[in-house]
XYZ file of C-alpha atoms in Angstrom:
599
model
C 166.854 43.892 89.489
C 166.113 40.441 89.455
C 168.198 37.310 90.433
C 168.661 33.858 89.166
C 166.783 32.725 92.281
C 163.775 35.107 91.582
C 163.713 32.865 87.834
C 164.042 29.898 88.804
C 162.428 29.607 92.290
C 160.253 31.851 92.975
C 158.066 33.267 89.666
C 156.249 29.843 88.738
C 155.202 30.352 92.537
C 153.610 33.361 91.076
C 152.340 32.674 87.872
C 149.170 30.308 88.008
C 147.919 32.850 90.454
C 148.490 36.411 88.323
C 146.711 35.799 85.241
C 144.585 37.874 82.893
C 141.663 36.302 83.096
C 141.853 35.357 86.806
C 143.022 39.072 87.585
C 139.780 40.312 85.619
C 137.129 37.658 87.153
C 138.376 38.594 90.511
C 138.079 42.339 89.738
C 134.398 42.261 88.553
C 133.256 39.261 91.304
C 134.420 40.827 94.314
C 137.022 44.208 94.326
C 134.867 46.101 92.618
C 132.110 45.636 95.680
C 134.661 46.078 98.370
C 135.938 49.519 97.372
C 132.380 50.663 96.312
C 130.967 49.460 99.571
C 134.370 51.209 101.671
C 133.761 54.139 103.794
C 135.418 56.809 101.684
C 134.622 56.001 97.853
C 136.050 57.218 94.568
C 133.650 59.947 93.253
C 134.097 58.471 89.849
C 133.773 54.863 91.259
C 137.113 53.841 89.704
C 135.236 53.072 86.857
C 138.013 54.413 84.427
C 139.909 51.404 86.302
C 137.308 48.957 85.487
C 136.806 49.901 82.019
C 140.058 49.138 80.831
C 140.195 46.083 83.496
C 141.696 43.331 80.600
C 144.723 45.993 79.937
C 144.944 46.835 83.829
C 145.268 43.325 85.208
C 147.792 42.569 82.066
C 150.026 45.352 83.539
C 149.758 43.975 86.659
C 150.805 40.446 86.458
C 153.638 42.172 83.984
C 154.469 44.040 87.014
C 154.173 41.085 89.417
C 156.113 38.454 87.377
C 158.936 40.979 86.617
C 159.703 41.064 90.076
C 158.995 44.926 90.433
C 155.629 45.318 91.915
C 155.041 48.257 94.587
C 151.869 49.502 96.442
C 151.207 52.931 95.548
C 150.707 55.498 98.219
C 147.001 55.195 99.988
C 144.672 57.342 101.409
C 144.675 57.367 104.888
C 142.135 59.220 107.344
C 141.134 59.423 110.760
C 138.538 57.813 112.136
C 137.355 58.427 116.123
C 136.857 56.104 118.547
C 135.671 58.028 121.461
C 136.629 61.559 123.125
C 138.994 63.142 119.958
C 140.923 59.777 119.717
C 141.075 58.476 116.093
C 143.013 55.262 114.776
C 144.185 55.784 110.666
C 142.141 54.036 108.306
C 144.180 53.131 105.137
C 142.396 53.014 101.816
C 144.944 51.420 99.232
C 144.567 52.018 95.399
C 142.347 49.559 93.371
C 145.265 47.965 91.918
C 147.005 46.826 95.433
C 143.333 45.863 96.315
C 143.253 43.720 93.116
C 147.147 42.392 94.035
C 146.085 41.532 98.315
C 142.617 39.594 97.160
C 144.653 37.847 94.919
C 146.725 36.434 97.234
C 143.864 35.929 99.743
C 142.060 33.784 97.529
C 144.948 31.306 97.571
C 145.872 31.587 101.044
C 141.833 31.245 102.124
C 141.287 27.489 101.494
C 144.478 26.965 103.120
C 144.181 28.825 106.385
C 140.387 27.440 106.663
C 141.965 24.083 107.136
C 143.993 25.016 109.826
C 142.065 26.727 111.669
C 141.624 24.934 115.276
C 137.889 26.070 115.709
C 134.432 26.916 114.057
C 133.911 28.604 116.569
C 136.173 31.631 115.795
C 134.880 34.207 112.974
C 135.890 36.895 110.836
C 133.881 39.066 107.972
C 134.147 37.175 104.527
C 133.519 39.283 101.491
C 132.093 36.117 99.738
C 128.456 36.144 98.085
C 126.585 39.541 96.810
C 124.057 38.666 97.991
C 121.994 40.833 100.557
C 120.036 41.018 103.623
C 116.419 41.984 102.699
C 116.362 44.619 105.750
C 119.751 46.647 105.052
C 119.603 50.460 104.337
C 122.669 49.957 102.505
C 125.004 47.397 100.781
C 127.143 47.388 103.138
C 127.364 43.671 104.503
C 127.374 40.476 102.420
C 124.918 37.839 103.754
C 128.134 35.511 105.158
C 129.079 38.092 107.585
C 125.338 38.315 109.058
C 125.206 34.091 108.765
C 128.441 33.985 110.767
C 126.970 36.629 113.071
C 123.707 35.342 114.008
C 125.910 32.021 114.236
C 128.418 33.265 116.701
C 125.284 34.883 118.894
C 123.409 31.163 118.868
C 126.679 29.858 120.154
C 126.650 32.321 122.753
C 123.461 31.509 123.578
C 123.357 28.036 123.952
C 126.448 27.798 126.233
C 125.050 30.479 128.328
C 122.100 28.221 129.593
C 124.192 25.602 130.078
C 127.185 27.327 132.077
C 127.311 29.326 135.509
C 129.301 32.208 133.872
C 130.620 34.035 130.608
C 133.129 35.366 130.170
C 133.299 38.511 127.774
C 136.800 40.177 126.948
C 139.128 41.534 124.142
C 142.353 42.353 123.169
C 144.173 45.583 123.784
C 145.036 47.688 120.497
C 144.877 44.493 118.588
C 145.944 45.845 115.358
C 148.234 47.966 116.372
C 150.439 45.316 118.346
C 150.754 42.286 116.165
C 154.315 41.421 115.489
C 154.657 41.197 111.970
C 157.818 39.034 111.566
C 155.803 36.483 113.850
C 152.994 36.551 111.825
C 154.628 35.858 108.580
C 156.442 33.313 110.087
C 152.793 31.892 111.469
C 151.230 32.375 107.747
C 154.112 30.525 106.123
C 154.206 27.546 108.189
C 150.336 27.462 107.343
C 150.799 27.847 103.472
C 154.237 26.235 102.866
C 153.192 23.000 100.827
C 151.333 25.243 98.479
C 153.897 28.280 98.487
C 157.145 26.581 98.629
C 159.130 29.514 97.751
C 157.000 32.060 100.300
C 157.088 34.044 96.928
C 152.844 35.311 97.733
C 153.524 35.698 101.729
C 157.067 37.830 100.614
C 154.988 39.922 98.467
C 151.710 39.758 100.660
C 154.073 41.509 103.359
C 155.791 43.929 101.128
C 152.687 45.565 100.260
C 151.399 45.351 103.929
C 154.714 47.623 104.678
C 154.151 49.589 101.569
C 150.620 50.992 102.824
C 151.271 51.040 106.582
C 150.950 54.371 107.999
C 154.618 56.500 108.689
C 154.365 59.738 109.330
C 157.496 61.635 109.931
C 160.129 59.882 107.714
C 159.886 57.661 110.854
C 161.704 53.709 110.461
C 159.361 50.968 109.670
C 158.679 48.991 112.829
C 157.369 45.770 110.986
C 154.650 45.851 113.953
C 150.953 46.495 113.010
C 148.704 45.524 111.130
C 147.261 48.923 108.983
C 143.372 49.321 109.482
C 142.217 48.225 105.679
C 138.146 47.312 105.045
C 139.490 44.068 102.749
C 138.832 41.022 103.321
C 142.927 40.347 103.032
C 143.835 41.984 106.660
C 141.200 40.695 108.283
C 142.095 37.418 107.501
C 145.675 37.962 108.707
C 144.232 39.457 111.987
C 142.199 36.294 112.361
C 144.874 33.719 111.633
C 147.187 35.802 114.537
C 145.182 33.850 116.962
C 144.611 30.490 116.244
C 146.967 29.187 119.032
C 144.549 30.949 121.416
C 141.796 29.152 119.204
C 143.106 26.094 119.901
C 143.865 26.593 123.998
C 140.333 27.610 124.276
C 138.951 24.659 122.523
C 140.954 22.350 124.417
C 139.878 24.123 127.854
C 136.309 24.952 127.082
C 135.338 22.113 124.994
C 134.161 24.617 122.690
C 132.396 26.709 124.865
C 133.785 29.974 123.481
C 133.494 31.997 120.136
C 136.055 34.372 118.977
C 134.718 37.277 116.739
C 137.964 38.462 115.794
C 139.739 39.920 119.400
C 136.711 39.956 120.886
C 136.222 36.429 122.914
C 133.383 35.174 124.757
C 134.081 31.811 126.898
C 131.798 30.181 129.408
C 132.453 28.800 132.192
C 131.594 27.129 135.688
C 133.658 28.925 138.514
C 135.678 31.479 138.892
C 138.883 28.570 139.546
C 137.899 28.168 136.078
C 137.971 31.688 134.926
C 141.316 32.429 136.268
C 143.115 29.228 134.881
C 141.472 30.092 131.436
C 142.376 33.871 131.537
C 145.566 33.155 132.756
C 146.595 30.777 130.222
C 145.337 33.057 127.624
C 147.230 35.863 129.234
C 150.481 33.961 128.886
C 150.128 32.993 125.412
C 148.806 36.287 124.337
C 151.931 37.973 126.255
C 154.233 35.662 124.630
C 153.522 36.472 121.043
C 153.574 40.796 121.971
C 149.628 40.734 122.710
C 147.796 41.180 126.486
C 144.247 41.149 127.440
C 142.118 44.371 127.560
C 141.749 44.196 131.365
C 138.950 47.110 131.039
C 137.182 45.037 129.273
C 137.463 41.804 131.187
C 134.331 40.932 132.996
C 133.065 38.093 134.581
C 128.931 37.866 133.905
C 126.371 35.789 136.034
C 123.432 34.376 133.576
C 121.621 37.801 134.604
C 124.500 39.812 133.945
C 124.886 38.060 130.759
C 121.325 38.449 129.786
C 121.568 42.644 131.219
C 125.144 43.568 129.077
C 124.601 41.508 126.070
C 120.333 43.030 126.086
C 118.889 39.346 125.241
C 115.098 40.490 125.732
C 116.197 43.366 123.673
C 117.311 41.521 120.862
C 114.554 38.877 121.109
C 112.101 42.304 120.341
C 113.436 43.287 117.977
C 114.312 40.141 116.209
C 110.451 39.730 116.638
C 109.646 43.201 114.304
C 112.759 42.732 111.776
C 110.444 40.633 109.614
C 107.466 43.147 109.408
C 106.518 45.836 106.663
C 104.943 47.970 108.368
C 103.822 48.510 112.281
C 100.352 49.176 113.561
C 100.031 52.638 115.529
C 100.586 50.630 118.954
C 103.367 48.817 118.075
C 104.713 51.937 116.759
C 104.063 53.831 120.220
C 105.844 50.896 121.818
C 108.212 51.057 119.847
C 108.986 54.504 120.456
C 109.034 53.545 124.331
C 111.095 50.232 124.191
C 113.715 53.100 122.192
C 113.653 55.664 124.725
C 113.987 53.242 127.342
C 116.904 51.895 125.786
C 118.266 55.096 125.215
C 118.501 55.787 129.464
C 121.014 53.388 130.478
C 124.314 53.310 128.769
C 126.066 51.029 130.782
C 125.433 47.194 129.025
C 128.091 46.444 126.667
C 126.730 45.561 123.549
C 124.713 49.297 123.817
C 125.867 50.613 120.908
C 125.411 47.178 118.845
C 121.194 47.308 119.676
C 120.986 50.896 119.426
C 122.161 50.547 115.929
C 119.559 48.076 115.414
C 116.780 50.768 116.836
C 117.898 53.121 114.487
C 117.849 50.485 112.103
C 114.391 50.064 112.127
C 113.475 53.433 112.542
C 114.338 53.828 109.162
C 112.660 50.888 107.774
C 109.267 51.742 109.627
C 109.740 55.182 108.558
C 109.576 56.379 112.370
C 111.086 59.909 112.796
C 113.706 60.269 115.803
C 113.840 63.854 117.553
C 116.425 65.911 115.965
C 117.874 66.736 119.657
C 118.140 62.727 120.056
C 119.803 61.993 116.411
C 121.957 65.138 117.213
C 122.992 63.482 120.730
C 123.981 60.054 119.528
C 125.998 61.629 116.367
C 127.963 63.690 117.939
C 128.509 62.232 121.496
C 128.801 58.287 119.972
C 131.010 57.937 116.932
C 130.337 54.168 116.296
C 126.985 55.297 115.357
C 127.769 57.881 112.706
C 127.361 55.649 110.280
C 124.073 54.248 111.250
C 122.330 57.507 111.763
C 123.316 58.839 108.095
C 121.684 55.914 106.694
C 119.011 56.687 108.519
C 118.930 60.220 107.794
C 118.646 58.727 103.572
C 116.451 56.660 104.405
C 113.609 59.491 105.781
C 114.624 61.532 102.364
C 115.375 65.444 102.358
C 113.022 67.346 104.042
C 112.904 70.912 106.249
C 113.288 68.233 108.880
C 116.026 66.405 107.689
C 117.890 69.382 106.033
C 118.038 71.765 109.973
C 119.046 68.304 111.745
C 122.387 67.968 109.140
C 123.295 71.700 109.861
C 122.927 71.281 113.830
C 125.188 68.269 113.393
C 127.365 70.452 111.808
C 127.502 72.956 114.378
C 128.204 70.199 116.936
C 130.360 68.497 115.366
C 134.482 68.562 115.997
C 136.248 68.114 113.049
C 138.498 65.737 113.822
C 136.714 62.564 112.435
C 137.324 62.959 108.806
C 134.915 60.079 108.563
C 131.877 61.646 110.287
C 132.420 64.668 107.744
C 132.400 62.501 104.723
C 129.364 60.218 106.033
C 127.294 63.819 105.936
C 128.363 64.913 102.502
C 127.725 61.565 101.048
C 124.167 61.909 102.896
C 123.490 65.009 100.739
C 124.841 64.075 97.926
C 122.245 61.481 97.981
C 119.199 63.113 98.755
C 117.303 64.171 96.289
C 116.708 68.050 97.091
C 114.522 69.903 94.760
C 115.760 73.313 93.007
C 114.136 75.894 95.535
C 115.231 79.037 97.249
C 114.990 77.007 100.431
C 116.829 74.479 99.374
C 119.781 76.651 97.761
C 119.971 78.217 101.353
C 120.585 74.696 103.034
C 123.156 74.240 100.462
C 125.067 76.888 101.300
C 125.088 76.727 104.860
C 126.893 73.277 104.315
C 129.351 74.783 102.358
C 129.851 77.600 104.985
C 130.404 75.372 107.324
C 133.259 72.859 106.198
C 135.946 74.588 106.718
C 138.673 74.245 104.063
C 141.836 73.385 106.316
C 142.605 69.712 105.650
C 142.690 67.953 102.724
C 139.960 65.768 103.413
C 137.630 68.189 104.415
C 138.753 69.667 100.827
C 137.599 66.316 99.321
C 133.660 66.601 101.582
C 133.222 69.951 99.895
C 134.109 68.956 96.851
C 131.625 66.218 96.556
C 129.017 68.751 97.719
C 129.655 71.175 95.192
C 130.222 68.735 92.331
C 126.360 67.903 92.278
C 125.065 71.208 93.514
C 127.284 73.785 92.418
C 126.382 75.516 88.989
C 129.988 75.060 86.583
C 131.022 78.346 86.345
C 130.986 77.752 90.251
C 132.637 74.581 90.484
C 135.051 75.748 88.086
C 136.051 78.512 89.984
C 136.344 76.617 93.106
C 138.518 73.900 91.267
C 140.952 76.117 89.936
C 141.028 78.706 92.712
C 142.399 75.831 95.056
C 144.700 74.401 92.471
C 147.832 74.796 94.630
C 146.062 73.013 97.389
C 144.739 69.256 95.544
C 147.817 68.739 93.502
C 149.505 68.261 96.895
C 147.245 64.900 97.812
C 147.332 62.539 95.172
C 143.568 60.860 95.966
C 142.388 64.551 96.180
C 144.476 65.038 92.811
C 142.239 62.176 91.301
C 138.735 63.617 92.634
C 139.322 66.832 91.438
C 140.336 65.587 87.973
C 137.311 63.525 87.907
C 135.051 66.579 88.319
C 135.844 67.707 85.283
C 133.891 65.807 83.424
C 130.628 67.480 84.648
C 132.495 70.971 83.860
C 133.988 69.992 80.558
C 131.415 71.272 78.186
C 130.962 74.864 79.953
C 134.617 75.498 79.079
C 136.094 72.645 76.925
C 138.947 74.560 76.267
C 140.340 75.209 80.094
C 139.298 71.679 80.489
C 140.960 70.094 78.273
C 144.244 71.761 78.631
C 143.741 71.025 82.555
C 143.268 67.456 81.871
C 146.079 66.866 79.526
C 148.158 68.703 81.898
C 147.285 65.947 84.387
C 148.155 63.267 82.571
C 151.778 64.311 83.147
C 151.431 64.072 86.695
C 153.256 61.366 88.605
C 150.152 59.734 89.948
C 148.727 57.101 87.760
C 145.647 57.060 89.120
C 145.288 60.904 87.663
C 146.564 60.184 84.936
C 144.304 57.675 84.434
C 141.092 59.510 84.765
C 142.242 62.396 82.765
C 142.968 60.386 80.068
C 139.726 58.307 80.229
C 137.851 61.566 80.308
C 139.804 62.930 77.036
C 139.059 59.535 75.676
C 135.025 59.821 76.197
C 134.560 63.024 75.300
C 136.544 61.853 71.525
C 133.782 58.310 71.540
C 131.736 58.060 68.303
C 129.385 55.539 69.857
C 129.471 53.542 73.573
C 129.368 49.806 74.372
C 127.254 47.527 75.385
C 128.902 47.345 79.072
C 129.257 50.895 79.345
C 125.281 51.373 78.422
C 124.697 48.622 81.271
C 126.684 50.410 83.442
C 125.360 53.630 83.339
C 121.400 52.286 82.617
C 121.233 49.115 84.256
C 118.140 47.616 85.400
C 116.388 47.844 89.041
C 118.736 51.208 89.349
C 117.116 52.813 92.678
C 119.118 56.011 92.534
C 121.142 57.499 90.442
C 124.507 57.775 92.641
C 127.236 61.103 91.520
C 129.613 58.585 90.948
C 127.080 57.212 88.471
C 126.321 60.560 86.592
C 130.106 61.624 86.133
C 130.728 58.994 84.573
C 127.421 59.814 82.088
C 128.861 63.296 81.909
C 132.057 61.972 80.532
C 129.848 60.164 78.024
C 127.948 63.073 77.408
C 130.858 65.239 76.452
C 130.970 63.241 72.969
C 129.118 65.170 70.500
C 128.013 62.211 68.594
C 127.125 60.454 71.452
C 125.200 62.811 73.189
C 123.296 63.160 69.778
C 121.964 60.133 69.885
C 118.175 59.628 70.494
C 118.186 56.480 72.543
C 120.737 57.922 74.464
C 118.337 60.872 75.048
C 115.602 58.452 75.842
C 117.209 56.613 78.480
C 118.784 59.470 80.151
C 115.186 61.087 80.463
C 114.128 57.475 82.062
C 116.849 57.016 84.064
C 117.722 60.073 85.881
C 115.547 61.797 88.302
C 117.386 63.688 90.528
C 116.223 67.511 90.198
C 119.876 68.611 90.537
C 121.452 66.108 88.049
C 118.043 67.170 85.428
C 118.921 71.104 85.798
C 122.945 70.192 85.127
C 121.804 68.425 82.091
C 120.069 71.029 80.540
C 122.213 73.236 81.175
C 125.429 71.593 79.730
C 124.096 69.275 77.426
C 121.037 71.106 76.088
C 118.990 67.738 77.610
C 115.302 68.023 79.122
């Protein structure tokens, strides 16, 4: 229910911001990209969502401006951080990632201003534009020009000073006092938001998507673990009264990449008036100094942890297309080398650039060594996937993935998902070899937790034949209506399957679209929708053939499947044509002509 105070004060607070067509710009321009570039991703890359975008955002700023707007309920999955421990990464739905960008784009400009130092950074989802040697999308090209900024910074006080100082923050996230930092945000934003009406609902949401497990209380302390740009930028605003100390004492000597802090300085009187005054101020606001990871570094200890020479190779190669055989044999050597001591802290941050290259050069890495570093170092998980896709399916390839598998502790429902998405997006030809490899993955995810439910399931969706996938959807019915993102990837999945029994289908999706979810019930109806089309449009033909296409993702072909289940449709020639151009995958080819008659 609203109140007179909601009318009057606080919706035209709300209304310039929660349009249409500002809603629907900010959609295509930059939510889109941040949920298709997340970690976990929506096997039918929301793209029911972004098809009826105009309508969605309508309901939205309907929802907003009536005063009832709630998050829905996000996925949330484990991610480790060394030796079993995991923090919870939440993944909200598209529509709450629509509703916090939003609000971010107002807030940005604002914040900037205050913000005591350049010399403090954070990840800004900002251009689409990419860096010429990335595997993957996964970075826009403001987070690598802040990055190579913050490192010149580093660089250039680290001549001039006697010492650096390198430390963090303990459990950042999970320790910032959220009533302080609303109160921090607000005093920041208040001659723009005089009502507090977007840092109210900013905050509501925040507590709406916050992990609570256990009908446990709310503790309004904690930031949840979200890949949008919205919490990061609340995480970085947290500490610009540390900012501004270390300005003041350093004379901007220092750079801040969110809790991590480098600072340099002459003496060690220095050092401990520095830490200690951060140490106070931290303390005061709930917050204290990861003494672990507080060190002191001479120049040569600086130039040992934080591998300069290391960097400087490899900053020297990043530029080339190819290597000669020498440079590849040192190359080889300047890895191994790297790969014997452990110790420097920023490890982990040049071994990922090794591997990095490795997959641009095309250099294979011993399966023992790429078996090591996945299972033993989860903050390279990522990194070695890539580039495992990057070196294709091969015998090779295909024995390393099931070695990881038999190392690997199930635990990290990340490190699961990273290896399914990996073979999802190889393109394995249709071979008795291959077939075995296929189901040795599937014999060994175990079918225990949801999420490793959801790995197998986007396995199976391009491999499985659909009198196979059928079976395994329905036979686990009881099991994916529980989870409502698993509810949702299921559902999807029917569109490849719709055609081998359109009947079971279609009385399975209309049965979903009486579900409680929304997001369900929005791809079942979206699928029932498609398969009724008597011709597509022009954005749904760009979508699904668009130009400089350099694989054809599963996201990608369920959503041509759903297209594909319209007779007319289907029918037509140039559609046809430009399915025989643009898909090449051997898999997606053998699906085709077997559901759609296509070939």
């Amino acid at each position: 229910m609203k109140t007179e105070r909601f009318i009057q004060l606080r919706k035209e607070g709300l209304e310039p911001h929660f349009t249409k067509k500002s809603l629907t710009k900010l959609w295509r321009k930059k939510v889109k990209r941040q949920l298709r570039n997340s970690e976990i991703r929506d096997i039918f890359d929301y793209y029911d969502f972004n098809y009826s975008i105009e309508s969605r955002s309508e309901t939205i700023r309907s929802d907003v401006l009536d005063g009832a707007y709630r998050a829905q309920k996000p996925l949330v999955v484990k991610v480790e951080k060394k030796m079993g421990i995991c923090r919870h990464l939440i993944f909200p739905h598209p529509a709450d990632a629509l509703v916090l960008q939003t609000i971010t784009e107002f807030v940005f400009d604002v914040i900037k201003k205050c913000q005591p130092s350049e010399n403090a950074f954070y990840s800004r989802d900002r251009t689409s534009r990419k860096l010429p040697h990335e595997i993957s999308d996964d970075y826009s090209q403001d987070w690598f020009s802040q990055w190579k900024k913050m490192q010149k910074t580093i660089l250039g006080f680290s001549e001039s000073k006697k010492f650096v100082i390198s430390t963090d923050i303990a459990n950042y996230y999970d320790n910032i006092d959220l009533v302080t930092l609303r109160e921090k945000v607000l005093g920041y934003v208040k001659e723009k938001d005089e009502s507090g009406v977007l840092v109210d609902l900013l905050f509501r949401i925040i507590e709406d998507i916050s992990w609570r497990p256990d009908y446990l209380p709310y503790k309004k302390q904690g930031l949840p673990i979200v890949t949008l740009e919205s919490i990061r930028l609340l995480g970085h605003t947290f500490l610009f009264e540390v900012d501004a100390i270390l300005k003041s004492k350093t004379k901007q000597n220092f750079t801040r990449w969110m809790d991590d802090i480098t600072i340099g300085v002459d003496s060690r009187k220095e050092t401990n008036e520095i830490l200690g005054g951060m140490s106070d101020t931290l303390k005061s606001s709930g917050l204290e100094l990861n003494l672990a990871k507080t060190h002191l570094y001479s120049s040569e200890d600086f130039a040992y942890n934080f591998l300069i020479k290391t960097n400087i190779y490899l900053d020297s190669l990043k530029e080339k297309k190819s290597l000669s055989g020498s440079e590849k044999k040192s190359f080889r050597k300047a890895f191994t080398e790297h790969l014997r001591d452990k110790k420097p802290q920023y490890w982990s941050k040049i071994t990922k650039r090794f591997i990095h290259l490795h997959a641009n050069f095309k250099i294979k890495i011993s399966k023992k060594r790429v078996g090591e570093l996945y299972v033993e170092h989860p903050v390279l998980r990522d990194k070695l996937c890539k580039y495992l896709k990057s070196m294709d399916y091969s015998s090779w390839s295909s024995k390393l993935v099931i070695e990881i598998l038999d190392r690997l502790d199930m635990k990290d429902d990340i490190a699961l998902f990273y290896v399914a998405d990996l073979v999802t997006q190889w393109n394995i030809p249709v071979t008795d070899q291959s077939n075995d490899f296929i189901n040795k993955m599937y014999c060994r995810i175990e079918l225990k937790e949801p999420f490793h439910f959801l790995c197998a399931l986007w396995i199976r969706t391009k491999y499985d034949h659909p009198d196979n996938l059928l079976r395994f959807v329905f036979d686990f019915e009881s099991e994916w209506k529980k989870e409502p993102f698993l509810r949702r990837q299921v559902t999807a999945t029917m569109s490849r399957i719709y055609k081998y029994d359109t009947e079971k289908i279609e009385s399975a999706l209309k049965s979903q679209t009486q579900s409680n979810d929304i997001s369900t019930v929005s791809i079942a109806n979206h699928i029932l929708d498609f398969a009724d089309k008597k011709t597509i449009e022009f954005h749904v033909n760009s979508y699904l053939f668009p130009n400089n296409l350099r694989r054809y993702t599963l996201e990608r072909f369920l959503v041509l499947c759903s297209v594909l289940n319209s007779d007319e449709v289907r029918q037509e020639g140039e559609i046809q044509r430009k399915v025989k151009k643009f898909v090449t995958d051997k898999y997606y080819l053998r699906w085709l002509d077997v559901s759609y008659n296509i070939s």
